[in-house]
Each structure stands twice: as C-alpha cells, then as structure tokens.
Coordinates of C-alpha atoms and ligand atoms in Angstrom, one line a residue:
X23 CA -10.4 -11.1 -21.6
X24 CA -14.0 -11.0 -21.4
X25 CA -15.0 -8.3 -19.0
X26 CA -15.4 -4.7 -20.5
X27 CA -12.9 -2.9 -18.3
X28 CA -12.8 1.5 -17.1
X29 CA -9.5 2.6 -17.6
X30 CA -7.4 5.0 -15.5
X31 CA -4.1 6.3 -15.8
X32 CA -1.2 6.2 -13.2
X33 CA 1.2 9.3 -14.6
X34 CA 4.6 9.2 -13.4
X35 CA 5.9 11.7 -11.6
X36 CA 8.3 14.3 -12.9
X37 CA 7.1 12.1 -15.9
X38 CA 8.5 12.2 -19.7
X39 CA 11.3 10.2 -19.2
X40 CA 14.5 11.4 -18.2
X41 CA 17.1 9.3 -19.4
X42 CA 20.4 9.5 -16.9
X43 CA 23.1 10.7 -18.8
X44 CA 25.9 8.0 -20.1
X45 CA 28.6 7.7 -18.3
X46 CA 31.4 5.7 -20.4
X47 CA 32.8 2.6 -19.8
X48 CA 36.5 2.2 -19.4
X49 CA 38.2 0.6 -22.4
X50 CA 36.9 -2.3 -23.7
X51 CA 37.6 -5.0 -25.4
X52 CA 34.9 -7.2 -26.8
X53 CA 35.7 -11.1 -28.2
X54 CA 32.7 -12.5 -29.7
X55 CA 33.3 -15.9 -30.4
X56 CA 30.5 -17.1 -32.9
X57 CA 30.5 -14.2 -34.9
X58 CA 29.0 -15.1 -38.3
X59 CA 26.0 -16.6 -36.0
X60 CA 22.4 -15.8 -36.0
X61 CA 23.1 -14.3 -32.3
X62 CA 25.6 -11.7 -33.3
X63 CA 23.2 -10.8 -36.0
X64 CA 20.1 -10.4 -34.6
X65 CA 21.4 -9.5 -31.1
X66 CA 24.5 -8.2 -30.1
X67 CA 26.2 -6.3 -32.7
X68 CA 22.3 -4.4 -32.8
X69 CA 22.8 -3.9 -29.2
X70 CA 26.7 -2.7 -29.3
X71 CA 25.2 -0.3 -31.9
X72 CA 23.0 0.8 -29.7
X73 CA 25.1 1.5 -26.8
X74 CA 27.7 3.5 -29.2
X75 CA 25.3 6.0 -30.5
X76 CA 24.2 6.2 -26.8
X77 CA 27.4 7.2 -26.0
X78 CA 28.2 4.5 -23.7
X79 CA 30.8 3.3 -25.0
X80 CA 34.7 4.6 -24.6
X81 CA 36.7 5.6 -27.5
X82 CA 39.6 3.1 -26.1
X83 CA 36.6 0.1 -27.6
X84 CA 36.9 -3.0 -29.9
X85 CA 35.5 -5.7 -31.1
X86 CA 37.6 -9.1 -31.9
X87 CA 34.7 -10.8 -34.0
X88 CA 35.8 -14.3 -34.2
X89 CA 34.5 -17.1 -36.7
X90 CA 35.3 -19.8 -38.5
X91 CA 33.4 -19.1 -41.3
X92 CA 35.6 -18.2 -44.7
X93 CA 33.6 -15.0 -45.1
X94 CA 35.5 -11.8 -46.3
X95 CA 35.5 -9.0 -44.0
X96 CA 34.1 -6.8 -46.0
X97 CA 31.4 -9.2 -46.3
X98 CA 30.8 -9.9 -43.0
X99 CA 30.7 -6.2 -41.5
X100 CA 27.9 -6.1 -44.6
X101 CA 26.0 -8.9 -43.4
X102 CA 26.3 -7.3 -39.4
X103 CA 24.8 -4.1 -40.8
X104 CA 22.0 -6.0 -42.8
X105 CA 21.5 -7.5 -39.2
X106 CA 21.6 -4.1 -37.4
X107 CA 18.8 -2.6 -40.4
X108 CA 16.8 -5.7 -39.4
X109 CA 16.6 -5.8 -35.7
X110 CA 18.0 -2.8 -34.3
X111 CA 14.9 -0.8 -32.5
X112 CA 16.5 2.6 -34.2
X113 CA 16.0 0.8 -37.6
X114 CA 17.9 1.5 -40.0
X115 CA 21.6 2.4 -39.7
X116 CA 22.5 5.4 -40.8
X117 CA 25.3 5.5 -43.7
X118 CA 27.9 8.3 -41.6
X119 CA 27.2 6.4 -38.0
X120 CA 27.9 2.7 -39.4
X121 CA 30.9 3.6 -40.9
X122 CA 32.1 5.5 -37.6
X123 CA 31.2 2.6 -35.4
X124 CA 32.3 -0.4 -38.0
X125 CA 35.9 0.6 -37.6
X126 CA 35.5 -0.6 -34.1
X127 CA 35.3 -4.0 -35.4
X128 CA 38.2 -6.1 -36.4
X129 CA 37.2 -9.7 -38.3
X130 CA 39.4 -13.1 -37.1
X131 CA 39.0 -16.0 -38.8
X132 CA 39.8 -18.9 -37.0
X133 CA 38.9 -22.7 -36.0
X134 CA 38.0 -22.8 -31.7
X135 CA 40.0 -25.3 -31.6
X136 CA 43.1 -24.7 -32.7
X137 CA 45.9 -23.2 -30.2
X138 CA 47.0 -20.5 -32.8
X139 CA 43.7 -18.3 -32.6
X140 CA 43.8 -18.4 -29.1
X141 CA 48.0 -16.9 -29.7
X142 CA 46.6 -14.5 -32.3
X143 CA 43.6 -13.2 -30.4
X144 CA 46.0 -12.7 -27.6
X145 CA 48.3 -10.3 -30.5
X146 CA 45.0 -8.1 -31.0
X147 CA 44.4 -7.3 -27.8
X148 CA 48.0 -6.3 -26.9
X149 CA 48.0 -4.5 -29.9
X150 CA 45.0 -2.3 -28.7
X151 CA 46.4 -1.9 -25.2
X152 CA 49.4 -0.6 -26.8
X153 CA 47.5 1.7 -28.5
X154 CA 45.6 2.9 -25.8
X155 CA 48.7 2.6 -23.2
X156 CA 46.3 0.7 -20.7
X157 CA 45.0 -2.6 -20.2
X158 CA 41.4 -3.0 -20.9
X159 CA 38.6 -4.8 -19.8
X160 CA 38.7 -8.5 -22.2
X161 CA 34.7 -9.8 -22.4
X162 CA 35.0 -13.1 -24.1
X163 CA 31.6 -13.6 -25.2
X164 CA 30.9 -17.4 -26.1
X165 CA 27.8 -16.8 -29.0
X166 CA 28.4 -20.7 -30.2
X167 CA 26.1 -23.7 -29.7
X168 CA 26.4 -25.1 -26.3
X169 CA 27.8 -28.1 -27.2
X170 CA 31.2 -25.5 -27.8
X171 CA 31.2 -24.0 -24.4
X172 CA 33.2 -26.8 -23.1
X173 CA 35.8 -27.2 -25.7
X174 CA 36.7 -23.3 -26.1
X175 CA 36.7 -22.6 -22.3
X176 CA 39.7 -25.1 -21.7
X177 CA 41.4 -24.2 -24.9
X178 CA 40.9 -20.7 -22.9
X179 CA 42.4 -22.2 -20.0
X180 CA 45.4 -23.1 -21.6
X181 CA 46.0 -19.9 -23.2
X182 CA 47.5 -16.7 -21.7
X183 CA 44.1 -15.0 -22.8
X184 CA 42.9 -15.9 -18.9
X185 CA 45.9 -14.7 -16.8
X186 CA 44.8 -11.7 -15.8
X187 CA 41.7 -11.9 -13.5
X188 CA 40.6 -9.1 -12.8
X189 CA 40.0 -7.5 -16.1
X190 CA 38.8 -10.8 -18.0
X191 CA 35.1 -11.9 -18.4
X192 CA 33.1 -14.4 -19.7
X193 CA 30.0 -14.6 -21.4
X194 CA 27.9 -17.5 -21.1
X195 CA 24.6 -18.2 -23.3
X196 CA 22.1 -20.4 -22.1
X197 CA 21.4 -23.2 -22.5
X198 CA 23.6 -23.7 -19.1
X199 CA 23.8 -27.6 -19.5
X200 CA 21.5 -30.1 -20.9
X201 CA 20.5 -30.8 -17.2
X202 CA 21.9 -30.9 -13.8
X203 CA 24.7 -33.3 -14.4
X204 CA 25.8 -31.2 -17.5
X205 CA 25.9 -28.0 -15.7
X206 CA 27.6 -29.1 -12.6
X207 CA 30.2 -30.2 -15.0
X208 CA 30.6 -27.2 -17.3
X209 CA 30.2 -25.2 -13.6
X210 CA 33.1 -27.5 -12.7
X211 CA 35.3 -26.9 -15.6
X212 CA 34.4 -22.9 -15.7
X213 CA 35.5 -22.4 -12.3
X214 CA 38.8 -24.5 -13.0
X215 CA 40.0 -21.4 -15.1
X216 CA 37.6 -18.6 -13.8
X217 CA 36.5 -17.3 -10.4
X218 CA 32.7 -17.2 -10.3
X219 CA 32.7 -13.4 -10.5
X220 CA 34.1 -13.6 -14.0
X221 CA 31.8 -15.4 -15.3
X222 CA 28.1 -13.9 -16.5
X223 CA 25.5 -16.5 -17.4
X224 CA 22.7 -14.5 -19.4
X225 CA 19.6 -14.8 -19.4
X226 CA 17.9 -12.4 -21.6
X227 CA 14.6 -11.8 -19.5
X228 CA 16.5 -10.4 -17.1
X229 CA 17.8 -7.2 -19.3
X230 CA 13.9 -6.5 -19.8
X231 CA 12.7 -3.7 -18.9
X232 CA 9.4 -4.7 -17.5
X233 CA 11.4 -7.7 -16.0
X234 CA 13.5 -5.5 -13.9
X235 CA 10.6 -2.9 -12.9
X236 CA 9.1 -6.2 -11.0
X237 CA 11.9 -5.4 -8.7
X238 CA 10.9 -1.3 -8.9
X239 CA 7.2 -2.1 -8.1
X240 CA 7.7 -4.8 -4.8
X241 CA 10.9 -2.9 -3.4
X242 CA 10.0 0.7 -4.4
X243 CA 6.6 0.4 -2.6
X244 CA 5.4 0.2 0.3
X245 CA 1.8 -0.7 -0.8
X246 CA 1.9 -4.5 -2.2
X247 CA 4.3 -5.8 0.3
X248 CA 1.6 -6.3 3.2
X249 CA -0.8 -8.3 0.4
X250 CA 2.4 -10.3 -1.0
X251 CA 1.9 -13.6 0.5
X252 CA -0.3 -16.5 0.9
X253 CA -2.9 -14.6 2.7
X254 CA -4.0 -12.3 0.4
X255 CA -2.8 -13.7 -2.8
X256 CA -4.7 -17.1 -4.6
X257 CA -2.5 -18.1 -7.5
X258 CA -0.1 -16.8 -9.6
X259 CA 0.1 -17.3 -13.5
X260 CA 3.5 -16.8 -15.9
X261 CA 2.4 -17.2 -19.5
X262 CA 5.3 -16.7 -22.4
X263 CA 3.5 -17.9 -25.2
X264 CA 5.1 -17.2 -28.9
X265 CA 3.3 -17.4 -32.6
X266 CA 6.7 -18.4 -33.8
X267 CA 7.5 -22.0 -34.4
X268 CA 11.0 -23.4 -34.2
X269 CA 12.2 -21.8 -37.3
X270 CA 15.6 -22.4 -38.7
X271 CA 16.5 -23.8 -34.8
X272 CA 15.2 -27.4 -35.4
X273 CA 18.6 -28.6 -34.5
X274 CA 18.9 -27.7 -31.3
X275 CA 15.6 -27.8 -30.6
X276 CA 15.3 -30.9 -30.9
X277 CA 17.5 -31.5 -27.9
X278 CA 16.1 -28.8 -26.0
X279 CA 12.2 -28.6 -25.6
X280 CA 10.1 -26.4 -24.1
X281 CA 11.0 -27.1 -20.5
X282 CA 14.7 -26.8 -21.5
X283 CA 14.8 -23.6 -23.3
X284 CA 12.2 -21.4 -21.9
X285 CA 11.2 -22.9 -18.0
X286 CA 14.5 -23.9 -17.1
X287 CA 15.6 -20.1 -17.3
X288 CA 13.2 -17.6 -18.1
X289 CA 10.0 -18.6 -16.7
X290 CA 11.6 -19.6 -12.9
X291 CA 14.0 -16.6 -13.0
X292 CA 10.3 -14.6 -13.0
X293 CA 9.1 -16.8 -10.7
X294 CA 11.8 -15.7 -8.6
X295 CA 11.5 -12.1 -8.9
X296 CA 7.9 -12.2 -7.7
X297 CA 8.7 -14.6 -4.8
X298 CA 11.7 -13.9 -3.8
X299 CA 12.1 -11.9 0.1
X300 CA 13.1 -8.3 0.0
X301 CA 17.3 -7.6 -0.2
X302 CA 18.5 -6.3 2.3
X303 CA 20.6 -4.1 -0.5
X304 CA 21.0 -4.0 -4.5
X305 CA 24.7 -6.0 -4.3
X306 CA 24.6 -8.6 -7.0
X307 CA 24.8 -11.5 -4.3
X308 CA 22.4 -10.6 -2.0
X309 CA 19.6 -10.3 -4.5
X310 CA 21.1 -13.8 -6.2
X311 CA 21.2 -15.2 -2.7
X312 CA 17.5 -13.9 -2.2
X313 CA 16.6 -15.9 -5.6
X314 CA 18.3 -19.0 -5.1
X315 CA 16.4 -19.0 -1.6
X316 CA 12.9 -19.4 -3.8
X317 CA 14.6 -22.1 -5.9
X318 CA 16.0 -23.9 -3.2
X319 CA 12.2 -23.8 -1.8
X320 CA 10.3 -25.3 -4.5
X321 CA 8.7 -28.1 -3.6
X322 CA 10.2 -31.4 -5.1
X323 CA 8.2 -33.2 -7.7
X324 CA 8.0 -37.2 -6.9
X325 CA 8.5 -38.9 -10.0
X326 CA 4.7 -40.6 -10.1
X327 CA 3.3 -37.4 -9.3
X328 CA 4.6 -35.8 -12.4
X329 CA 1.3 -36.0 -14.6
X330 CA -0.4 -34.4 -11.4
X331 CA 1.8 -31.3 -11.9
X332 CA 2.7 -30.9 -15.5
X333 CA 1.8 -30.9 -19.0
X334 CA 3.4 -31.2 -22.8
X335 CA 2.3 -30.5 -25.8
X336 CA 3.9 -30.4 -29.8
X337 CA 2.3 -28.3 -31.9
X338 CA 0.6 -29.6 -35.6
X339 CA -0.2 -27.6 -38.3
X340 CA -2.5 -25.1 -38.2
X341 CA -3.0 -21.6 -39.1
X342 CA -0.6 -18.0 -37.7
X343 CA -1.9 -15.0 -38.7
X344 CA -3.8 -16.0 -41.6
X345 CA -0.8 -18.2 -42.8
X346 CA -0.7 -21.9 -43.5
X347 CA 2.1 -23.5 -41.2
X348 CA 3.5 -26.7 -40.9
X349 CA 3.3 -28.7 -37.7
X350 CA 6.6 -29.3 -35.7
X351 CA 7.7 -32.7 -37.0
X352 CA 7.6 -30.8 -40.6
X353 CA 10.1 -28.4 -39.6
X354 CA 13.7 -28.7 -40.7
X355 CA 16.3 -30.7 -39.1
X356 CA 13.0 -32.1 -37.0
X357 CA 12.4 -36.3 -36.8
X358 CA 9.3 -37.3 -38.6
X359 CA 8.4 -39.0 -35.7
X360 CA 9.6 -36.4 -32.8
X361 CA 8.6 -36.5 -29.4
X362 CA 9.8 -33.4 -28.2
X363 CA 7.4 -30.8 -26.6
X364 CA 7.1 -27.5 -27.8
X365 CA 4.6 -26.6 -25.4
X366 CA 5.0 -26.8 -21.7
X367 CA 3.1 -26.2 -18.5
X368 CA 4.0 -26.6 -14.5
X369 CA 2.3 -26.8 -11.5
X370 CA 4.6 -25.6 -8.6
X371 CA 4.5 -24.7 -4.9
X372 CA 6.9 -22.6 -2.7
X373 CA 7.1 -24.3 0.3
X374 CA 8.1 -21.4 2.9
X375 CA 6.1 -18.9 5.2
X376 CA 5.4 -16.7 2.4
X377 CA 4.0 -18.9 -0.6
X378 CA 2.7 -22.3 1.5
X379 CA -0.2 -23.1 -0.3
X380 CA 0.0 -21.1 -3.3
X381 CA -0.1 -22.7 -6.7
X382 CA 2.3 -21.0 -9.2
X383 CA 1.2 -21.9 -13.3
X384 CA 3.9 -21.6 -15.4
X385 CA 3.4 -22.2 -18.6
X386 CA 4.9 -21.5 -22.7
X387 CA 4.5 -22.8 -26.1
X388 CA 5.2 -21.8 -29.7
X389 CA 2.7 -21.6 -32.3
X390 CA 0.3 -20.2 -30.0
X391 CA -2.6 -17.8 -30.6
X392 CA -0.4 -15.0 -29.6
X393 CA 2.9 -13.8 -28.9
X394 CA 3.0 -12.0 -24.9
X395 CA 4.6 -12.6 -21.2
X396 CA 2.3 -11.7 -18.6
X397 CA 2.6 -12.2 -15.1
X398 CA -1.0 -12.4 -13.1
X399 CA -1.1 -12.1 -9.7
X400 CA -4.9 -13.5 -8.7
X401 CA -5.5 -12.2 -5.6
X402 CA -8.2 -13.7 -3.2
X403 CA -11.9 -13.1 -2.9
X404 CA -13.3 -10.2 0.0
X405 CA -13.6 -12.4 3.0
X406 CA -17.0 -11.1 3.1
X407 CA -19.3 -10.1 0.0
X408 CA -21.4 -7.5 1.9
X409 CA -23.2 -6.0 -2.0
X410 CA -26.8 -7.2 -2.9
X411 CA -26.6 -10.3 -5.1
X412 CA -27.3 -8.2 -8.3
X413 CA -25.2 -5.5 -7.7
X414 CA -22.2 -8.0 -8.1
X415 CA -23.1 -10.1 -11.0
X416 CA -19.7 -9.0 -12.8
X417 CA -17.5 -9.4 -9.7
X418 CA -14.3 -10.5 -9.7
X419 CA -11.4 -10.3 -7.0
X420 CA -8.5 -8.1 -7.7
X421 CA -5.5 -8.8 -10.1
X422 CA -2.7 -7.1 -11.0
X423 CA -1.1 -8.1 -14.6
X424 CA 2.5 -7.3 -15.2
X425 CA 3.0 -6.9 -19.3
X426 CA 6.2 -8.0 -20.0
X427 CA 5.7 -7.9 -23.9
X428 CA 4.5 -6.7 -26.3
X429 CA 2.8 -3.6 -24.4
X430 CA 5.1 -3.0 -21.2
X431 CA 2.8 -2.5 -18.6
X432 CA 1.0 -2.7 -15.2
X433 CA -2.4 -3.0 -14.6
X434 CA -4.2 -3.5 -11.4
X435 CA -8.3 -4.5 -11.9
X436 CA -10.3 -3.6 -8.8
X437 CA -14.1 -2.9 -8.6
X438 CA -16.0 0.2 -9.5
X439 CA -19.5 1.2 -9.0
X440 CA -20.5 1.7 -12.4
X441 CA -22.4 4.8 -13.1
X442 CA -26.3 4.8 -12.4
X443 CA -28.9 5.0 -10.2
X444 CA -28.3 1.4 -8.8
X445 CA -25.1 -0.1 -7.1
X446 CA -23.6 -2.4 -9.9
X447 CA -20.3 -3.1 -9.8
X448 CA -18.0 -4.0 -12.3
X449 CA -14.1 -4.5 -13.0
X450 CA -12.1 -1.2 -14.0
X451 CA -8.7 -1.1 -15.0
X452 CA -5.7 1.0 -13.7
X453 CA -2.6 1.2 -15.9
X454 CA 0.7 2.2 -16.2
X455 CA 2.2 2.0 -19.8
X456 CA 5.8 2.0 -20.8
X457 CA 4.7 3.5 -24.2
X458 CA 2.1 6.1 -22.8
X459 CA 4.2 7.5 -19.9
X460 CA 7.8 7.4 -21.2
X461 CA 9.0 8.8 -24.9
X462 CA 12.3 7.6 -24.7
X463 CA 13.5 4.7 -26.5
X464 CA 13.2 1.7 -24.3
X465 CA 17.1 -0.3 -24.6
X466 CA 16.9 -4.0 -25.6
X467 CA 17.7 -6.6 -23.2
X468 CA 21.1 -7.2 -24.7
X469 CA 22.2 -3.6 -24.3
X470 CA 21.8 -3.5 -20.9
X471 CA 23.0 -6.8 -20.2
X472 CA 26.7 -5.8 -22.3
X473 CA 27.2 -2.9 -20.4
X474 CA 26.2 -4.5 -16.7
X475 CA 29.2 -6.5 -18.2
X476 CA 31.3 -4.2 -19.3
X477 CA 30.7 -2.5 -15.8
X478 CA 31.5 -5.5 -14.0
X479 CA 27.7 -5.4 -12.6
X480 CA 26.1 -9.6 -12.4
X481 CA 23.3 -8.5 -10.5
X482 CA 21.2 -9.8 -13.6
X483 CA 23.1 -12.3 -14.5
X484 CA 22.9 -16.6 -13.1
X485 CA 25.3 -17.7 -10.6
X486 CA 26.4 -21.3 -10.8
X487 CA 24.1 -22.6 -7.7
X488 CA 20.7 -20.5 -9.0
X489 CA 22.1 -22.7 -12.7
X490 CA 21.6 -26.1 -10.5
X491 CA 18.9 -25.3 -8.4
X492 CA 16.8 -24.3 -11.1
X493 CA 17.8 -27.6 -13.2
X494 CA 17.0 -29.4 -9.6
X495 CA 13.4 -28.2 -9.7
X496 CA 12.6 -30.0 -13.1
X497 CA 15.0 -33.0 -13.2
X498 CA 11.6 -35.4 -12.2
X499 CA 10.3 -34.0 -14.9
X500 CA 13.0 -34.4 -17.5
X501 CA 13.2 -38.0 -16.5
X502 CA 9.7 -38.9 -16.4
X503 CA 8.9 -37.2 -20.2
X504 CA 12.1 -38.8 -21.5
X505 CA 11.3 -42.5 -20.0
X506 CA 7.5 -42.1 -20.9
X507 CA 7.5 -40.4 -24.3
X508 CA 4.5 -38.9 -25.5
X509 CA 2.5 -41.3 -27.4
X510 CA -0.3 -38.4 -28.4
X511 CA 1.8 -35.8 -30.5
X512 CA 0.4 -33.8 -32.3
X513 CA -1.4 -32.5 -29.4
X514 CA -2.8 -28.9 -30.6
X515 CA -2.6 -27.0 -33.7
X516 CA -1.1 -23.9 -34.4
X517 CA -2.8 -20.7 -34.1
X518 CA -4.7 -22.2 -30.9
X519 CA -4.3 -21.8 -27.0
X520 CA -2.2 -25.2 -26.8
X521 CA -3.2 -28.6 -25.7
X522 CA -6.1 -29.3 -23.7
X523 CA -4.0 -31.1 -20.9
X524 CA -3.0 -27.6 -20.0
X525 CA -6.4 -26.1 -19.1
X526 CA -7.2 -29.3 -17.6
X527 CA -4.1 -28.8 -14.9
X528 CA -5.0 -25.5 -13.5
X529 CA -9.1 -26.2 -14.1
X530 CA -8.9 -29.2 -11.2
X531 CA -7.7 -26.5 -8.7
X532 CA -10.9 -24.6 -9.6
X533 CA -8.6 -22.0 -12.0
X534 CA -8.7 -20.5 -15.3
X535 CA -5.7 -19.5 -17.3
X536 CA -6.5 -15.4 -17.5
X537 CA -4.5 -14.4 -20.4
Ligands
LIG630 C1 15.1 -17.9 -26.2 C2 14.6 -19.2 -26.6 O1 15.9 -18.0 -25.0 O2 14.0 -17.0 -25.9 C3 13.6 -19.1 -27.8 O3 15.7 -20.0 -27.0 C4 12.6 -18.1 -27.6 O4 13.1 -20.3 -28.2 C5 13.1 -16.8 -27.0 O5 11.9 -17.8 -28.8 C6 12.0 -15.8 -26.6 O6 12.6 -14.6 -26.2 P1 11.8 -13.3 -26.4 O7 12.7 -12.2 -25.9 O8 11.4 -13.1 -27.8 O9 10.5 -13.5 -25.5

C-alpha cells in the first residue's frame, strides 16, 4: 500500500491465549483412502499428528491407510513421517512421540476397485471394535483424484462397510464435480448410499482460523452490523493470489482452472461468510441455510455479458523470488498450446436488501507477485467532507482488511489528525494480530476440520445444495471461456500482479484493487 499508516493495537481481553482444554473423541476409526498421496503427506497424517499430541484423540484410535501403491509398510510410515518433518507446523517429529502415535496406523494395500478390500477393510475394523468392545465412529476419508469418488462410493455401497448409519462418515475432497451436471450426479449417487448428514464436503478455507473469526467479528459484535450493508459499505474485494505455479498438479489442472479450483469453493464460501444474514443459532444448518441464501442471491450472469463481469489470465514465464520460472504451458503434464486460465477474476452482485448495488471482486491467480488472502471491505466516503481542502490531501474512506494469510489479522484504517500545529489528516491503522496477541500454536485447517468430523460437527463443511448453487453462479462462465477459448495466452508473466484485463474490470467502476 502506498499510504504511510499509525498503528494501534487492539489487546484481547484476558489475552495470552487460553487454549480450552481437549476433550477426547470417542473411538475412532480413520480409513484414508489414497494413502500413498500427496494429500495424506502434506496434510492429513501432519494434522492427525497434531491432534494426538494435543490430546484429542482417544486411545480406542486407528488409522486404516489404504493404497494401492506396492510400497512396504515400513516404507510408507517412513515416507508419512518425512511428510509430518515437512509440513507439520511443530516441525519436526520427535523420535519417542512418532513411534507412539505410528502404531496407530495400520497399512492396506489394495486396488478400489476390487470387492475384497472392501471385505478386508471391513475385518480391520471389526477387529478393533473387538478390541475395544464398542463400535466406533468409521470416517472414510476419500484422499483420491476426483475422477475416483464415483467408483469407490458405490463399491462402498455394495459393501457392508455402509450399514451402520449412524456411526459411518464420509469425507469428500473438492473438487465436488467438474460442474453442475457432475455434482448433481455424484450428489445423486452419494445420497443413494448415504444420508446428507454423513457426508462432509471440505473445503479447506473453512478450517482457517482467520476464516472462521469472520464469523467471531460480524456475530460477536455489536459494532459493524449497523454499517454492514449497502449503505455504508462501497465494494468489497477477496484476493487469494499464490507465488506457486501448478507444480507437480499439471494433470488435473489442466481440467480444473482457476475458476474451478479456487472460485468455485474457496473464494464464494468467503464471499458467503461476509454476506451472509446473522443465524439465528450456531446449528450446522442454519448457518449453511444462511449461506446458501447469499448463493442463491447472486445475480445470474447472461452469457453475452460474461466479458463485462469476468476476466482470465495464464501465466508465462517470468521471475519468483529471484528465480527463473517457466510459464504454465512449460509445466509438466501441461499442452503446449493450453488454454486453461490460471488466473481468474469476477465481478458479482448480491441481489437482496442488504448487498443491492454492491460490487463484490473476487479474484486469484498463481505465479503472482505474492502469496496472501485478504478480504477488504471499502467502505463509503463521509457524506460530507466538512476539513479545509489541505487538511485532507491524504484522505481516504475507511476499510477494514481481514488477513487471512500469511499474517492472521484485522485491521481497520480510519483518519487521524496527524500531529502539528495544523489539521492534516492522514490514514492510521488499527490492528489485531493472530501472532502478536496469541502465543499458542494456531491448528491447521485440516486439524480442525478431522475432529469437527470425528465429532460429528458439519457446520464447516458444504452441503449438497451450497455444492450446486455455488457451481450455478459460474456455469455462464464455464461455458462462455470453454466455447470462446482464449486466443491471448500468455497473458502476464510470473512474479507480476496478473493480466491487465483484471485491473481493467474493477477500474471501469471507478476502483482499484487495494492489495
Ligand atoms: C487448493 C487448490 O484447494 O487450495 C490449490 O487446489 C491451491 O491450487 C490451494 O494452491 C491454496 O490453499 P492455501 O491453503 O495454500 O491457500
């Protein structure tokens, strides 16, 4: 930003975090399926980790890690702790805790298709209930490509694995469907075998912290709600931009896209959280029936207005932290001549009491300038600038910026005298920081999203209509970039703020991105 800001400090009260004590789950048995995968690695087996030495867990706990991969075991519980020293936010594992918590994890080997893994699974977990003398709670967590989801949830279906409903869940990865017709179907085949409060659809922003104190700061406070609306607020902005390219993912990227992987789900589930009414309580439906309210609201893009209200772009080569990179159609497993957009921006309006009128810019890319999720709520100018001329040369309205990542935060910018004989004012700062306030360790998304499942909690998790109506609101798009492919790409480098189309969109409203 280009203003000099004043800071000051919001301290919690009661302050330095106190961190509720755990209270265990009941016993547990965990069935990853896709467990030689780079999500089990980099995710969930750090996150399990996590949640034992929290002492979340209960001793009555296991993990069925299923693969088809012809890995030993003793390899593969290596490889999960290489994964843990890697990405788990304690670091590295300590040599007496992993070998306490590894014996928590048995290794199956086994093709999804065939009927016999689905009989021996079935053995395993009888053979821990018998242990135990109860019957546990079975999370079947699908960690496979998407194109899998299908095939392993009827071979489910068929099995005995799915008899008992109450105490069996299933985890769903995104991407939910390739688009609305997809996801009605795999919603159709899911709830042949599974009630819809069995089944938790992730989606990984949710777990964030900063994601979830968006709910803390508009419900937990009485001060923004009167200035929440179209009234007082101009625009609002949701930026996820990433330095990382595609990296080993060229694959599925390839069918994906920006708008696929990252709008489709992250972006409008935070577009939800800021729009959405106030619950009447904190019971998973309501606040999903609150959310599926602002999808349902959206305004409808008409297919020849889609250049009016988005925006694509593919990265080229360029330069990432002082690194040489290739552009996207040099990546692996990515067509020389690829038209997919790895950049992605959206113009969109809420058309209900609350938002009519109010642009929402929502907008994400790899191989941008930086990696950070900020919300900015742009609120509108004084209806009445009553300061000399000069004393406002710096003047700006108010905004408050919610950090999702990397620096968890909250900042409000309001005007200040600035110090001096004269009346000048100038933009100050007021912030709350995750890292400043709190000296506890911060869980990862997937931590609290497991045990939400092993509670049997779905507040944060996608229900099958919030799945459709968020495909709904971008299907005109889909169509119109896949009929019209873009005849431009290569359409910004790497290590830049993304294609000029994008400042172009929010510029004709008289905007500026902020971040
Ligand atoms: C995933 C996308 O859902 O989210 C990735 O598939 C993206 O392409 C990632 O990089 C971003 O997540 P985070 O938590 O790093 O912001």
């Amino acid at each position: 930003m280009s203003v000099q800001t004043g800071k000051a400090f919001f301290i919690p009260n009661g302050t330095r975090a106190n961190v509720a004590s755990a209270i265990k789950t009941s016993p547990t048995i965990l069935i990853i399926l896709g467990a030689t995968g780079d999500l089990t690695w980099r995710k969930l087996i750090p996150a399990v980790y996590n949640l034992y030495l929290d002492n979340w867990l209960s001793d009555d706990f296991e993990i069925i890690a299923v693969s088809r991969n012809s890995m030993s075991e003793r390899e593969f519980k290596k490889h999960l702790r290489e994964g843990v020293d890697k990405h788990s936010r304690r670091g590295k594992a300590k040599t007496r805790e992993w070998n306490s918590f590894v014996k928590y994890i048995v290794y199956q080997r086994g093709e999804f298709d065939s009927a016999p893994l689905y009989s021996k699974i079935e053995s395993l977990i009888n053979k821990a209930e018998k242990k135990w003398n109860c019957i546990a709670t079975r999370i079947f967590y699908m960690a496979v490509p998407p194109n899998s989801f299908e095939k392993i949830a009827l071979k489910m279906g068929a099995s005995k694995l799915v008899k008992n409903k109450l105490k069996t869940r299933l985890v769903v990865e995104k991407p939910f469907g390739h688009n609305l017709e997809s996801a009605r179907r795999l919603n159709g085949i899911l709830h042949s075998i599974f009630d819809e409060s069995q089944i938790y659809r992730i989606d990984h922003y949710l777990g964030k912290e900063t994601v979830q104190n968006i709910l803390a700061l508009r419900f937990a406070n009485g001060l923004f709600e009167p200035t929440w609306n179209r009234n007082y607020i101009d625009n609002v902005q949701i930026t996820v931009s990433e330095q990382l390219g595609v990296e080993n993912r060229g694959n599925y990227y390839e069918t994906a896209g920006a708008l696929r992987d990252m709008i489709q789900n992250h972006l409008l589930q935070l577009l939800c959280l800021i729009t959405m009414e106030p619950p009447v309580s904190f019971e998973a439906d309501e606040i999903r029936n609150r959310k599926v309210d602002v999808l349902n609201a959206i305004r409808k893009i008409r297919p020849d207005e889609v250049h009016q209200f988005a925006v694509r772009g593919q990265y080229g080569k360029g330069w990432i932290k002082g690194k040489k990179v290739v552009g996207y159609r040099q990546e692996p497993d990515v067509a020389k001549t690829s038209v997919k957009e790895t950049f992605a921006a959206v113009k969109l309006f809420i058309d209900n009491w609350r938002w009519q009128g109010v642009p929402f810019y929502l907008r994400t890319g790899k191989r941008l300038n930086d990696t950070l999720s900020v919300i900015t709520i742009q609120f509108r100018p004084v209806p009445h600038q009553s300061f000399p001329a000069e004393a406002t040369v710096n003047w700006q309205p108010n905004k408050l910026i919610l950090n999702i990542q990397p620096h968890m935060g909250i900042r409000i910018r309001f005007q200040a005298k600035r110090p001096g004989l004269k009346m000048v004012l100038h933009p100050v700062d007021m912030q709350f920081n995750y890292d400043e306030s709190y000296t506890s360790g911060t869980p990862e998304a997937y931590e609290t999203l497991l045990l939400d499942v092993m509670e049997g909690d779905s507040t944060l998790f996608m229900r099958s209509d919030q799945v459709e109506a968020a495909w709904k609101v971008l299907m005109p798009i889909i169509q119109a970039w896949e009929e019209n492919p873009s005849v431009n790409f290569p359409n910004y480098e790497s290590g830049l703020q993304g294609p000029e189309d994008a400042e172009a969109l929010i510029a004709k409203d008289g905007h500026n991105w902020i971040v």
